[in-house]
Amino acid sequence: MSAPPLLALHGIFKRFGAVQALQDVELEIRAGQVVALVGDNGAGKSTLVKVIAGVAPADAGMIEWDGRPVHITRPHDARNMGIAAVYQDLALCDNLDVVGNLFLGREIHRAGVLDEVEMERVTLELLDTLAIRMPGVRRPVASLSGGQRQTVAISRSLLGAPRLVLLDEPTASLGIEQTSQVLDMVDQLRERGLGVLLVSHNMGDVKAVADWVAVLRLGRNNGFFDVTSTSHEQIISSITGATDNAVTRRQTHGWELEL
Amino acid sequence: MSRTWTPGKHKPADTAPRPPGRFGHRVRGAAASLGRRFRSGELGSVPVVLGLLIVWIIFEALNADFLSPRNLSNLSVDIVGTGLISIGIVFVLLLGEIDLSVGSVSGLAAAAFAVLNVNRGMAEGLAVLLAVLAGTAIGAVQGFFFAKVGVPSFVVTLAGLLGWNGLMLYILGTSGTINLSDKGLVAMLTGHYFTHVAAAYGLAALGTAGYFLASYHDARRRQAAGVPYRPMRGIVWRTALLAAIALAVAWVLNQFEGLPLALLIFLVFLVGLDCVLRRTPYGRMIFALGGSVEAARRTGLNVALVRISVFMISGTMAAIGGLFLASRVSSASQTSGSGNLLMDAIAAAVIGGTSMFGGRGRTWSALLGVLVIQSIASGVALMGIQTAVQFMITGGVLLVAVVIDSLSRRAQKAHGRV
């Protein structure tokens, strides 16, 4: 245990009206690690992402960044620290091309005139280092496939040279081929030494790329596992909160078929 | 062409000059490329240019005076008032909104200028400035109600359509029609011609040279940066096409009275605002808002501010256009800014290829669209047919334009776009 974790959350509470969305949540993410955040619907996964990204600041609790306590009250705070979030709905402008979307809100300009050449150069360079193939960076993103759109959204988050990337269900609604594209990209992020928090419903994805799995259940921590040494059943039962019920039996059966 | 060179810019020049090769082969290639674009919904300004050619051919066949230098020169001045208003409409349409008040605002600006200058004896320059600023202020008010209060733009500007027309009638009072001075600044706007032949040719040469240098410089920078660039041959072909069009226009204008000041001003606005839209971060924000409000908001963009500013541009352009329209008839009257001006301005933008769904369009669509509309009006007037026929033809053309817009949007959806 040499360096302090990149991000550490202690005793996070978050309430929306009558709903206690998060209670006393702990989480640690280290640089060069992919931590999967799993849980049933309504377990508080997305809320936790929003807390870290500053979209919905925590009511109580301590956040440490590089071992120093910090306050994240606005999206701006998180961005300045080096946290980038990619949400499920991607938030791309379909009418703009890949370059336009990547630089949306932080265009490079010289004396008030957009520097398209420089933006295109940086885009091609970034896509190249990530080993992403695009049909053309001057195409409207509307013409891209779901997986390509996802990679555009993730690439966009990398432009600000973040140290931690939050991915909210990046593979939901993607096909097999496209999912593997996105997972390859997550691997790339880890190799670049970034911390990654991957929210996912898909155990297959979690097993494929994550180093650690953090389970949330009803807004509380319900386990933190090393992926390599933990069985599917163990994780599933933490998610559902029981080892023996209809859901686990079905799930277990399903996983065995897959294996 | 695996990599398109610039985003969403599809001029007919893209396909036409594809050197060299057998002619038939080239035509087939161009047709295939056009078909591909039609299916994927990226037609750009191809339909409107074709439409314009058809309109011109039909009217020239019916009346040989239609393409006479005199008629074309008058046409180039007639389009300016409505065209300037239409540029403002393009900005609003890019947001996916609408401004129905531009007709009334243009009339109000003309009336305000006439009352201040003629009735109150205010200096002409100051009166022009106040009239234009009135348009800007009106845009700010309407933009505020839309962006901050959340009233749909359709309703805010519908109220404006009625309200500002009422205000115009009020300030005109009992005088009804105010005649403008023949020698004044505003009269010059549409009355002045640079009669020396060098003016029109010089502008054509300057514009062509400017285009060539900008393209060449851009290609060199791209080459140096190692990103895809347009080959020299493509630049030369496009420049040659532009030069041919520009010189032809200059030649026709010089056959009559030379380069109209009004056309020069219109071109300055078209080029200047085109640069604002496509070359500045502000323009990028407008396109982003037209594409996805939520995506734009998440990047930290001040949505309300951009929306208000766009309505201010629309109001300003409406006021400036109103002054040109008043200049054309040398008066401001109770009918200023009424009639089908509003419809023409909106129709011009849509016919020119700006989408009503937001996020797609260029200032040049205002020029192309208003050319179609005024050509029809001019041709019908030349033949002495009733305006009833003109309305029906223009209505039909507008319907075709909107159908193309909707179909291309549907084609994009079918391609998994939008």
XYZ file of C-alpha atoms in Angstrom:
677
model
C 0.000 0.000 0.000
C 2.320 2.698 -1.194
C 0.321 5.425 -2.924
C -3.038 6.501 -1.545
C -6.035 5.575 -3.688
C -6.909 7.935 -6.517
C -10.391 8.344 -5.161
C -11.731 7.256 -1.795
C -15.276 7.742 -0.553
C -16.105 7.405 3.143
C -19.575 7.390 4.685
C -21.406 8.924 1.732
C -25.068 9.755 2.314
C -27.477 11.054 -0.301
C -31.203 11.607 0.044
C -33.731 12.527 -2.655
C -36.865 13.705 -0.878
C -38.203 10.736 1.044
C -35.813 8.278 -0.574
C -32.488 7.541 1.095
C -30.548 6.745 -2.064
C -27.119 6.201 -0.482
C -26.289 5.262 3.104
C -22.794 5.171 4.524
C -21.207 4.137 1.224
C -17.474 3.417 0.985
C -15.520 3.074 -2.244
C -11.891 3.126 -3.325
C -10.492 3.392 -6.831
C -6.770 3.200 -7.607
C -4.988 4.442 -10.675
C -4.705 1.749 -13.337
C -7.644 -0.181 -11.935
C -11.085 -0.870 -13.285
C -13.674 -1.045 -10.525
C -17.076 -2.362 -11.557
C -20.051 -0.977 -9.713
C -22.921 -3.422 -9.770
C -26.295 -3.702 -8.113
C -29.952 -4.222 -8.792
C -32.168 -1.481 -10.214
C -32.494 1.298 -7.683
C -29.453 0.185 -5.716
C -27.916 3.631 -6.036
C -25.302 3.055 -8.759
C -26.212 6.040 -10.874
C -26.617 8.214 -7.789
C -23.098 7.335 -6.685
C -21.759 8.262 -10.134
C -23.585 11.583 -9.894
C -22.122 12.215 -6.444
C -18.594 11.660 -7.745
C -19.222 13.728 -10.883
C -20.653 16.583 -8.827
C -24.016 16.493 -10.576
C -25.776 15.534 -7.328
C -23.401 16.374 -4.449
C -23.430 14.146 -1.360
C -25.389 15.258 1.727
C -22.724 13.921 4.051
C -19.486 11.982 3.877
C -15.851 12.465 2.986
C -14.236 12.319 -0.445
C -10.477 11.942 -0.751
C -8.578 12.591 -3.958
C -4.958 11.449 -3.955
C -5.328 11.076 -0.211
C -6.404 14.679 0.334
C -9.943 15.532 1.396
C -11.833 17.462 -1.287
C -15.299 18.882 -1.799
C -17.179 18.126 -4.990
C -20.224 20.361 -5.136
C -20.423 21.152 -8.859
C -19.626 19.253 -12.084
C -16.941 21.857 -12.543
C -15.115 20.764 -9.363
C -14.975 17.172 -10.526
C -13.817 18.136 -14.006
C -11.058 20.356 -12.660
C -9.788 17.566 -10.427
C -9.580 15.247 -13.409
C -12.806 13.254 -13.233
C -14.670 12.650 -16.481
C -18.117 11.096 -16.670
C -19.794 9.414 -19.631
C -23.515 9.037 -19.097
C -25.803 6.430 -20.510
C -27.506 8.800 -22.936
C -24.107 9.913 -24.330
C -25.274 13.493 -24.948
C -23.926 13.782 -28.478
C -25.091 16.303 -31.060
C -26.180 14.169 -34.002
C -25.826 16.977 -36.502
C -22.187 17.687 -35.637
C -19.292 15.578 -36.860
C -16.962 13.544 -34.647
C -14.484 16.399 -34.290
C -17.261 18.865 -33.432
C -18.636 16.559 -30.747
C -15.249 15.783 -29.255
C -14.451 19.454 -28.809
C -17.974 20.611 -27.983
C -17.722 23.303 -25.334
C -13.924 23.513 -25.484
C -13.222 24.304 -29.101
C -9.697 25.268 -30.043
C -9.734 28.688 -31.627
C -7.255 31.268 -32.785
C -8.394 34.860 -32.371
C -12.022 33.748 -32.159
C -11.873 31.588 -35.290
C -12.271 27.829 -34.896
C -9.047 25.979 -35.642
C -10.582 23.003 -37.426
C -7.215 21.717 -38.607
C -5.760 21.489 -35.121
C -8.951 19.953 -33.706
C -8.986 17.342 -36.460
C -5.309 16.576 -35.890
C -5.826 16.069 -32.147
C -8.897 13.937 -32.839
C -7.068 11.653 -35.257
C -4.154 11.395 -32.844
C -6.407 10.527 -29.912
C -8.372 7.934 -31.885
C -5.093 6.500 -33.099
C -3.593 6.079 -29.628
C -6.807 4.400 -28.518
C -6.684 2.156 -31.593
C -10.173 3.196 -32.599
C -11.278 2.841 -36.172
C -13.787 5.419 -37.412
C -15.293 5.613 -40.886
C -14.418 9.320 -40.914
C -14.072 12.042 -38.342
C -15.917 14.516 -40.550
C -19.104 12.482 -40.650
C -22.095 13.546 -38.552
C -22.189 11.242 -35.537
C -25.768 10.412 -36.519
C -24.264 8.154 -39.179
C -22.227 6.117 -36.678
C -23.177 2.815 -35.071
C -24.059 2.559 -31.398
C -20.619 1.256 -30.458
C -18.877 3.983 -32.425
C -21.032 6.615 -30.772
C -20.073 5.175 -27.396
C -16.385 5.342 -28.267
C -16.852 8.949 -29.403
C -18.442 9.776 -26.056
C -15.636 8.061 -24.136
C -12.951 9.669 -26.309
C -14.529 13.024 -25.627
C -14.160 12.460 -21.904
C -10.447 11.767 -22.439
C -9.691 15.075 -24.154
C -9.371 16.860 -20.826
C -6.672 14.346 -19.804
C -8.654 13.001 -16.840
C -7.274 10.603 -14.224
C -10.565 8.953 -13.400
C -13.289 8.022 -15.882
C -16.833 7.166 -14.810
C -18.705 5.023 -17.326
C -22.435 4.617 -16.743
C -23.642 1.450 -18.477
C -21.430 1.870 -21.548
C -22.427 -1.447 -23.092
C -26.170 -1.349 -22.522
C -28.023 -1.622 -25.830
C -24.887 -2.600 -27.755
C -24.376 -5.703 -29.854
C -21.669 -8.287 -29.138
C -19.144 -6.883 -31.601
C -19.718 -3.321 -30.432
C -19.581 -4.319 -26.781
C -16.160 -5.838 -27.281
C -15.021 -2.613 -28.962
C -16.039 -0.632 -25.901
C -14.490 -3.148 -23.499
C -11.236 -2.974 -25.470
C -11.327 0.727 -24.908
C -11.778 0.252 -21.162
C -8.676 -1.967 -21.238
C -6.854 0.848 -23.008
C -7.813 3.264 -20.265
C -6.399 0.967 -17.620
C -3.184 0.547 -19.563
C -2.860 4.305 -19.708
C -2.927 4.302 -15.906
C -6.358 5.830 -15.486
C -8.815 4.827 -12.833
C -12.109 3.566 -14.225
C -15.454 3.176 -12.493
C -17.645 0.986 -14.664
C -21.335 0.795 -13.873
C -22.770 -2.323 -15.406
C -25.637 -4.753 -15.347
C -23.774 -7.301 -17.354
C -21.749 -9.829 -15.335
C -19.980 -10.944 -18.488
C -18.578 -7.447 -19.036
C -17.602 -7.161 -15.399
C -15.711 -10.446 -15.497
C -14.062 -9.449 -18.743
C -12.529 -6.112 -17.795
C -12.905 -5.296 -14.101
C -10.260 -5.814 -11.421
C -12.615 -5.255 -8.538
C -16.363 -5.411 -8.105
C -18.177 -3.155 -5.687
C -21.732 -4.216 -4.970
C -24.439 -1.827 -3.864
C -27.691 -3.056 -2.430
C -30.513 -0.735 -1.402
C -28.106 2.191 -1.167
C -25.543 0.390 1.022
C -22.261 -1.387 0.382
C -22.831 -5.088 0.049
C -19.406 -6.428 -0.767
C -16.133 -5.571 -2.524
C -14.643 -8.485 -4.429
C -11.527 -9.354 -6.360
C -12.910 -10.431 -9.721
C -10.386 -13.189 -10.326
C -11.041 -14.985 -7.060
C -14.782 -14.534 -6.762
C -17.471 -16.660 -8.329
C -20.450 -15.365 -10.223
C -22.729 -16.829 -7.608
C -21.096 -14.898 -4.838
C -21.485 -11.594 -6.688
C -25.036 -12.343 -7.745
C -26.053 -13.256 -4.230
C -24.566 -10.015 -2.942
C -26.587 -8.129 -5.518
C -29.834 -9.859 -4.689
C -29.100 -10.146 -0.992
C -29.726 -13.872 -0.805
C -28.040 -17.035 -1.873
C -31.124 -19.111 -2.325
C -34.020 -17.635 -4.181
C -35.559 -17.866 -7.614
C -33.398 -15.135 -9.083
C -30.088 -16.632 -8.021
C -31.071 -20.070 -9.168
C -32.023 -18.800 -12.579
C -28.963 -16.618 -12.851
C -26.646 -19.390 -11.741
C -28.156 -21.700 -14.252
C -27.713 -19.086 -16.951
C -24.061 -18.472 -16.155
C -23.219 -22.120 -16.218
C -24.729 -22.397 -19.642
C -22.595 -19.528 -20.791
C -19.435 -21.026 -19.380
C -14.143 9.451 -50.802
C -13.834 7.686 -47.527
C -13.268 10.883 -45.630
C -15.435 13.820 -46.401
C -13.461 16.961 -46.222
C -15.692 19.339 -44.348
C -18.762 18.699 -42.209
C -22.156 18.767 -43.829
C -21.195 21.059 -46.660
C -22.473 19.742 -49.897
C -22.463 22.095 -52.780
C -23.240 20.888 -56.253
C -19.590 21.591 -56.964
C -18.825 18.508 -54.879
C -20.007 16.216 -57.585
C -19.855 18.088 -60.856
C -16.148 18.566 -61.503
C -14.595 15.159 -61.229
C -11.624 15.239 -63.564
C -10.609 13.644 -65.864
C -12.171 10.591 -67.516
C -14.732 9.717 -70.123
C -17.730 11.994 -69.999
C -20.282 9.230 -69.659
C -18.317 7.684 -66.853
C -18.196 10.985 -65.024
C -21.910 11.585 -65.387
C -22.651 8.117 -64.073
C -20.353 8.732 -61.136
C -22.031 12.025 -60.350
C -25.485 10.454 -60.607
C -24.477 7.598 -58.334
C -23.089 10.024 -55.784
C -26.279 12.079 -55.955
C -28.399 8.979 -55.494
C -26.346 7.926 -52.503
C -26.851 11.327 -50.949
C -30.553 11.282 -51.634
C -30.958 7.943 -49.908
C -28.895 9.010 -46.928
C -30.613 12.373 -46.702
C -27.717 14.728 -47.366
C -28.852 16.648 -50.386
C -27.824 20.111 -49.233
C -28.434 22.773 -51.840
C -28.687 20.475 -54.874
C -32.523 20.577 -55.084
C -32.783 24.351 -54.786
C -30.167 24.993 -57.479
C -31.988 22.590 -59.791
C -35.288 24.272 -58.890
C -33.878 27.698 -59.643
C -32.614 26.559 -63.041
C -36.020 25.074 -63.866
C -37.818 28.279 -62.859
C -35.454 30.361 -64.970
C -35.707 28.092 -68.007
C -39.514 28.042 -67.867
C -39.916 31.804 -67.521
C -37.266 32.513 -70.151
C -39.122 30.212 -72.524
C -42.371 32.051 -71.798
C -40.908 35.552 -71.970
C -37.567 36.454 -73.523
C -37.234 39.515 -71.286
C -36.919 37.375 -68.185
C -33.171 36.783 -68.417
C -32.484 40.268 -69.772
C -29.768 42.213 -67.909
C -32.358 44.758 -66.829
C -34.645 42.190 -65.226
C -31.822 40.236 -63.626
C -30.297 43.435 -62.262
C -33.635 44.453 -60.750
C -34.009 40.943 -59.383
C -30.630 41.271 -57.652
C -31.900 44.347 -55.815
C -35.407 43.024 -55.141
C -34.108 39.978 -53.294
C -32.078 41.977 -50.771
C -34.787 43.173 -48.331
C -36.472 39.795 -47.958
C -33.110 38.015 -48.177
C -31.645 39.914 -45.215
C -34.705 39.061 -43.122
C -34.358 35.464 -44.244
C -30.760 35.283 -42.977
C -32.098 36.065 -39.504
C -34.689 33.320 -39.975
C -31.898 30.850 -40.826
C -30.334 31.497 -37.411
C -33.646 30.895 -35.633
C -34.393 27.777 -37.677
C -30.955 26.378 -36.787
C -32.108 26.327 -33.169
C -35.221 24.482 -34.318
C -37.347 27.506 -33.413
C -39.368 30.021 -35.414
C -39.720 33.805 -35.455
C -43.085 34.946 -36.812
C -42.563 38.591 -35.874
C -39.927 39.475 -38.493
C -42.451 40.958 -40.939
C -43.944 43.263 -38.321
C -40.508 44.153 -36.950
C -39.275 45.114 -40.429
C -42.321 47.344 -40.924
C -41.877 48.882 -37.477
C -38.208 49.658 -38.183
C -39.111 51.343 -41.463
C -41.849 53.379 -39.785
C -39.599 54.307 -36.877
C -36.938 55.529 -39.281
C -39.463 57.536 -41.328
C -41.032 59.172 -38.285
C -37.670 60.030 -36.693
C -36.023 61.259 -39.872
C -38.835 62.824 -41.909
C -41.309 63.946 -39.245
C -38.915 64.759 -36.389
C -35.977 65.860 -38.502
C -33.439 63.594 -36.827
C -30.130 63.036 -38.623
C -30.458 60.131 -41.018
C -27.577 58.060 -39.699
C -28.864 58.278 -36.142
C -32.402 57.406 -37.214
C -31.118 54.335 -39.070
C -29.144 53.271 -36.016
C -32.141 53.667 -33.701
C -34.431 51.777 -36.084
C -31.982 48.863 -36.282
C -31.407 48.858 -32.517
C -35.183 48.780 -32.038
C -35.164 45.495 -33.952
C -32.331 44.190 -31.742
C -34.213 45.173 -28.582
C -37.414 43.522 -29.782
C -35.443 40.350 -30.454
C -34.009 40.512 -26.934
C -37.487 40.844 -25.408
C -38.901 37.945 -27.413
C -35.805 35.882 -26.725
C -36.174 36.553 -23.010
C -39.754 35.297 -22.938
C -38.757 32.229 -24.904
C -35.475 31.345 -23.176
C -36.077 32.499 -19.603
C -39.848 32.289 -19.145
C -40.232 29.223 -21.319
C -43.021 30.389 -23.633
C -42.831 28.543 -26.968
C -41.137 30.724 -29.581
C -44.097 30.213 -31.895
C -46.447 31.890 -29.423
C -44.089 34.678 -28.293
C -43.403 35.749 -31.842
C -47.043 35.326 -32.837
C -47.870 37.870 -30.134
C -45.036 39.970 -31.557
C -46.461 39.660 -35.071
C -49.628 41.369 -33.871
C -48.145 43.664 -31.229
C -45.319 45.194 -33.244
C -47.635 45.720 -36.198
C -49.941 47.599 -33.813
C -47.034 49.693 -32.558
C -46.086 50.541 -36.138
C -49.634 51.743 -36.916
C -49.568 53.738 -33.676
C -46.349 55.624 -34.402
C -47.382 56.273 -38.013
C -50.515 57.856 -36.556
C -52.875 59.581 -38.928
C -50.195 60.374 -41.477
C -50.503 56.909 -42.980
C -47.769 57.008 -45.582
C -44.474 58.838 -45.058
C -42.403 59.451 -48.176
C -38.630 59.174 -47.788
C -36.173 61.633 -49.257
C -34.936 60.630 -52.726
C -31.383 61.698 -52.029
C -30.938 60.298 -48.525
C -28.876 57.441 -47.158
C -31.767 54.991 -47.074
C -32.812 55.833 -50.641
C -29.234 55.069 -51.681
C -29.402 51.596 -50.172
C -31.321 50.263 -53.145
C -30.903 53.203 -55.517
C -27.140 53.395 -55.788
C -25.162 51.512 -58.416
C -21.399 51.368 -58.863
C -21.606 52.103 -62.567
C -17.937 51.649 -63.422
C -17.467 48.235 -65.018
C -14.434 47.646 -62.837
C -16.618 47.513 -59.699
C -18.561 44.371 -60.574
C -15.603 42.606 -62.215
C -13.337 43.666 -59.390
C -15.698 42.218 -56.783
C -15.986 38.977 -58.743
C -12.205 38.730 -59.031
C -11.707 39.623 -55.377
C -14.246 37.055 -54.194
C -12.773 34.311 -56.370
C -9.214 35.125 -55.347
C -10.230 35.225 -51.694
C -11.897 31.833 -51.998
C -8.879 30.349 -53.724
C -6.394 31.711 -51.196
C -8.489 30.570 -48.239
C -8.870 27.051 -49.707
C -5.207 26.865 -50.652
C -4.031 28.063 -47.261
C -6.341 25.605 -45.527
C -5.128 22.697 -47.655
C -1.498 23.584 -46.938
C -2.142 23.755 -43.202
C -3.939 20.419 -43.308
C -1.098 18.858 -45.257
C 1.398 20.196 -42.738
C -0.677 18.885 -39.839
C -1.024 15.478 -41.477
C -4.819 15.446 -41.717
C -6.830 14.747 -44.880
C -6.838 17.682 -47.273
C -8.457 18.568 -50.549
C -6.117 17.984 -53.479
C -5.036 20.958 -55.548
C -7.114 19.809 -58.504
C -10.313 19.970 -56.459
C -9.512 23.488 -55.286
C -8.829 24.641 -58.836
C -12.067 23.121 -60.123
C -14.142 24.738 -57.409
C -12.442 28.075 -57.882
C -13.036 27.865 -61.626
C -16.725 27.157 -61.073
C -17.036 30.054 -58.643
C -15.138 32.343 -61.021
C -17.420 31.398 -63.907
C -20.554 32.172 -61.888
C -19.155 35.394 -60.392
C -17.900 36.733 -63.721
C -21.161 35.861 -65.465
C -23.119 37.753 -62.807
C -20.730 40.711 -63.047
C -21.052 40.735 -66.843
C -24.863 40.746 -66.648
C -24.876 43.520 -64.039
C -22.504 45.621 -66.134
C -24.887 45.299 -69.093
C -27.382 47.349 -67.082
C -26.305 49.850 -64.456
C -23.381 48.112 -62.822
C -22.991 46.628 -59.353
C -25.935 47.512 -57.066
C -24.929 48.694 -53.591
C -27.781 46.619 -52.160
C -26.367 43.394 -53.616
C -22.907 44.217 -52.277
C -24.300 44.731 -48.761
C -26.316 41.513 -49.014
C -23.198 39.568 -50.026
C -21.216 41.089 -47.148
C -23.897 39.942 -44.686
C -24.048 36.484 -46.275
C -20.298 35.927 -46.131
C -19.843 37.549 -42.722
C -22.642 35.653 -40.988
C -21.648 32.430 -42.741
C -18.237 32.806 -41.108
C -19.885 33.473 -37.754
C -21.952 30.293 -38.081
C -19.256 27.942 -39.324
C -15.982 29.379 -38.107
C -16.602 30.648 -34.575
C -17.288 28.927 -31.256
C -20.504 30.953 -31.063
C -21.758 29.491 -34.334
C -20.820 26.015 -33.135
C -22.971 26.601 -30.048
C -25.963 27.432 -32.256
C -25.529 24.203 -34.232
C -25.054 22.246 -30.999
C -28.281 23.654 -29.572
C -30.074 22.702 -32.778
C -28.697 19.176 -32.494
C -29.257 18.434 -28.821
C -30.138 20.955 -26.136
C -29.191 18.508 -23.394
C -25.769 17.766 -24.869
C -25.110 21.479 -25.265
C -26.212 22.184 -21.711
C -23.919 19.509 -20.266
C -20.877 21.074 -21.862
C -21.543 24.101 -19.704
C -23.073 26.185 -22.472
C -25.299 29.061 -21.358
C -28.367 27.930 -23.264
C -30.580 30.919 -22.428
C -27.935 33.435 -23.477
C -27.364 31.827 -26.875
C -31.098 31.579 -27.488
C -31.683 35.233 -26.626
C -28.756 36.306 -28.812
C -30.146 34.378 -31.776
C -33.502 36.123 -31.467
C -31.611 39.413 -31.252
C -29.871 38.599 -34.533
C -33.212 37.735 -36.085
C -34.758 41.034 -34.897
C -31.754 43.015 -36.095
C -31.777 41.426 -39.541
C -35.541 42.020 -39.775
C -35.051 45.733 -39.038
C -32.216 46.055 -41.571
C -34.275 44.225 -44.186
C -37.202 46.533 -43.415
C -35.063 49.568 -44.236
C -34.116 48.055 -47.596
C -37.770 47.298 -48.365
C -38.748 50.869 -47.448
C -35.899 52.156 -49.603
C -37.205 50.147 -52.567
C -40.607 51.863 -52.426
C -39.232 55.177 -51.065
C -41.772 55.241 -48.279
C -42.966 53.735 -45.027
C -46.655 53.079 -44.866
C -49.302 51.174 -42.980
C -48.723 48.210 -45.283
C -44.971 48.054 -44.570
C -43.915 44.605 -43.496
C -47.347 43.122 -44.122
C -48.608 40.904 -46.910
C -46.625 37.778 -47.625
C -43.250 39.187 -46.482
C -43.131 36.950 -43.401
C -44.059 33.874 -45.400
C -41.515 34.734 -48.104
C -38.720 35.172 -45.559
C -39.401 31.843 -43.855
C -40.094 30.064 -47.132
C -36.825 31.369 -48.592
C -34.790 29.866 -45.764
C -36.570 26.506 -46.053
C -36.542 26.395 -49.859
C -32.838 27.197 -49.701
C -32.230 24.013 -47.732
C -32.259 25.049 -44.080
C -34.034 22.387 -42.057
C -37.091 23.287 -40.003
C -36.039 20.628 -37.504
C -32.954 22.538 -36.390
C -29.234 21.938 -36.653
C -28.879 21.932 -40.442
C -28.567 24.992 -42.636
C -26.398 27.806 -43.947
C -26.830 31.506 -44.564
C -26.498 30.823 -48.295
C -29.852 29.078 -48.244
C -31.386 32.534 -47.679
C -29.844 33.717 -50.964
C -30.852 30.647 -52.973
C -34.370 30.511 -51.533
C -35.120 34.181 -51.986
C -33.801 33.964 -55.550
C -36.352 31.256 -56.303
C -39.210 33.191 -54.717
C -38.371 36.525 -56.337
C -37.735 34.878 -59.684
C -41.246 33.471 -59.614
C -42.670 36.846 -58.571
C -40.700 38.640 -61.268
C -41.577 36.153 -63.986
C -45.263 36.252 -63.143
C -45.207 40.063 -63.103
C -43.439 40.160 -66.479
C -46.150 38.027 -68.030
C -48.903 40.109 -66.513
C -50.512 37.186 -64.705
C -52.392 37.834 -61.474
C -50.547 37.522 -58.181
C -52.980 34.720 -57.372
C -50.978 32.477 -59.680
C -47.721 33.636 -58.108
C -48.981 32.633 -54.658
C -50.003 29.219 -55.889
C -46.653 28.562 -57.566
C -44.666 29.774 -54.555
C -46.858 27.700 -52.274
C -46.194 24.637 -54.398
C -42.432 25.246 -54.358
C -42.476 25.663 -50.579
C -44.383 22.400 -50.226
C -41.798 20.617 -52.354
C -38.988 22.097 -50.227
C -40.587 20.988 -46.968
C -41.275 17.537 -48.397
C -37.591 17.231 -49.349
C -36.593 18.367 -45.856
C -38.897 15.827 -44.214
C -37.906 13.011 -46.564
C -34.203 13.631 -46.019
C -34.812 13.574 -42.293
C -36.665 10.313 -42.644
C -33.872 8.920 -44.801
C -31.422 9.805 -42.067
C -33.576 7.998 -39.536
C -33.743 4.967 -41.785
C -29.950 5.005 -41.924
C -29.875 4.829 -38.160
C -29.254 8.528 -37.945
C -31.002 11.177 -35.847
